[in-house]
Coordinates of C-alpha atoms in Angstrom, one line a residue:
Q198 CA 18.1 9.2 -1.4
A199 CA 15.2 6.8 -1.5
Q200 CA 11.8 8.4 -1.0
L201 CA 8.2 7.2 -1.1
L202 CA 5.3 9.6 -1.3
E203 CA 1.7 8.5 -0.8
S204 CA -1.3 10.4 -2.1
G205 CA -5.0 10.0 -2.7
G206 CA -6.3 9.7 0.8
D207 CA -9.6 11.4 1.5
L208 CA -12.8 11.4 3.5
V209 CA -15.4 9.3 1.7
Q210 CA -18.7 7.6 2.4
P211 CA -19.1 3.8 2.9
G212 CA -19.3 2.0 -0.5
S213 CA -17.1 4.6 -2.2
S214 CA -13.8 4.1 -4.0
L215 CA -10.4 5.6 -3.7
R216 CA -7.1 5.1 -5.5
L217 CA -4.0 5.6 -3.5
S218 CA -0.7 6.3 -5.2
C219 CA 2.9 5.6 -4.0
K220 CA 5.4 7.6 -6.0
V221 CA 9.0 6.4 -5.5
S222 CA 12.2 8.2 -6.2
G223 CA 15.9 7.6 -5.6
F224 CA 15.8 3.9 -6.7
T225 CA 14.6 1.8 -9.6
L226 CA 11.1 0.6 -8.8
E227 CA 11.2 -2.6 -10.9
Y228 CA 13.7 -4.2 -8.5
W229 CA 11.6 -3.6 -5.4
S230 CA 8.5 -5.1 -3.9
I231 CA 6.1 -2.5 -2.6
G232 CA 3.7 -3.1 0.3
W233 CA 0.8 -1.1 1.6
F234 CA 0.2 -1.0 5.3
R235 CA -2.3 0.9 7.4
Q236 CA -2.6 2.0 11.0
A237 CA -5.8 3.0 12.7
P238 CA -5.7 5.1 16.0
G239 CA -4.8 2.9 18.9
K240 CA -4.0 -0.1 16.8
E241 CA -0.9 -1.7 15.4
R242 CA 0.2 -1.2 11.9
E243 CA -1.1 -4.0 9.6
A244 CA -0.3 -5.2 6.2
V245 CA -2.9 -4.6 3.5
S246 CA -1.3 -5.7 0.2
C247 CA 2.0 -6.2 -1.6
I248 CA 3.2 -6.5 -5.2
S249 CA 6.3 -8.5 -5.8
S250 CA 9.3 -7.2 -7.8
T251 CA 10.0 -10.4 -9.6
D252 CA 6.7 -11.5 -11.2
D253 CA 4.2 -9.0 -10.0
S254 CA 2.7 -11.5 -7.7
T255 CA 0.1 -9.8 -5.5
Y256 CA -0.9 -10.4 -1.9
Y257 CA -3.8 -9.2 0.2
R258 CA -5.1 -9.4 3.7
D259 CA -8.3 -11.4 3.9
S260 CA -10.5 -8.4 4.8
V261 CA -9.7 -6.5 1.6
K262 CA -9.6 -9.4 -0.9
G263 CA -12.1 -8.7 -3.7
R264 CA -12.2 -5.0 -2.8
F265 CA -8.7 -3.8 -3.2
T266 CA -6.3 -4.1 -6.1
I267 CA -2.6 -3.3 -6.1
S268 CA -0.8 -2.5 -9.3
R269 CA 2.5 -1.0 -10.4
D270 CA 3.7 1.2 -13.3
N271 CA 7.4 1.0 -13.3
A272 CA 7.7 3.6 -16.1
K273 CA 6.0 6.1 -13.7
N274 CA 7.8 4.9 -10.6
T275 CA 4.4 4.5 -9.0
V276 CA 2.4 1.8 -7.3
Y277 CA -1.3 2.1 -6.9
L278 CA -3.9 0.7 -4.5
Q279 CA -7.4 0.8 -5.9
M280 CA -9.9 0.5 -3.0
N281 CA -13.5 -0.2 -3.8
N282 CA -16.5 -0.7 -1.6
L283 CA -14.8 1.0 1.3
K284 CA -16.0 0.3 4.8
P285 CA -15.6 2.3 8.0
E286 CA -13.2 -0.3 9.3
D287 CA -10.8 0.7 6.4
T288 CA -10.3 4.0 8.1
A289 CA -6.6 4.5 8.8
V290 CA -3.4 6.1 7.8
Y291 CA -2.1 4.2 4.8
Y292 CA 1.6 3.8 4.2
C293 CA 3.6 2.3 1.4
A294 CA 7.0 0.6 1.9
A295 CA 9.7 -0.8 -0.2
D296 CA 11.5 -4.1 0.1
L297 CA 14.4 -4.9 -2.3
G298 CA 13.7 -8.1 -4.3
P299 CA 10.8 -10.5 -3.7
P300 CA 9.2 -10.3 -0.2
A301 CA 10.3 -13.0 2.2
D302 CA 7.2 -12.3 4.3
W303 CA 5.1 -9.5 2.8
S304 CA 3.1 -8.9 5.9
Q305 CA 6.0 -8.2 8.2
T306 CA 6.9 -4.5 8.7
D307 CA 10.5 -5.2 9.5
G308 CA 11.1 -6.7 6.1
Y309 CA 10.8 -3.3 4.4
D310 CA 13.7 -0.9 4.0
Y311 CA 11.9 2.4 3.2
W312 CA 8.6 3.9 4.2
G313 CA 6.5 6.8 3.2
Q314 CA 4.9 9.4 5.5
G315 CA 1.3 8.1 5.0
T316 CA -2.0 9.4 3.7
Q317 CA -5.2 9.5 5.7
V318 CA -8.2 7.5 4.5
T319 CA -11.5 8.1 6.4
V320 CA -14.6 6.2 5.6
S321 CA -17.6 7.7 7.3
S322 CA -21.2 8.6 6.6

């Protein structure tokens, strides 16, 4: 049974850093692209970043470029999202999701087969 488990969310001040982890089980990570999404209260879920299964190509939404870095460790079955210089507008529940093979459109939620339960990130002074 495929499962994804996010961790690393916390309450932090603006300008701080966090590293989110997405631990997968029940499937071989190297064949799957992993996306990070977030959803703030009252807003739609939005794509944050993705790392491709084939060549580790990475994708980011414009508002996080230069601040967030996605990476994967297939040996540990884990994908990471390093978030630096966090801003209050980054506050949301962050989800990871798995898509078999390279992403057709990394930003579309319906392209992903499995989802985690989410981890809360709150950026506030």
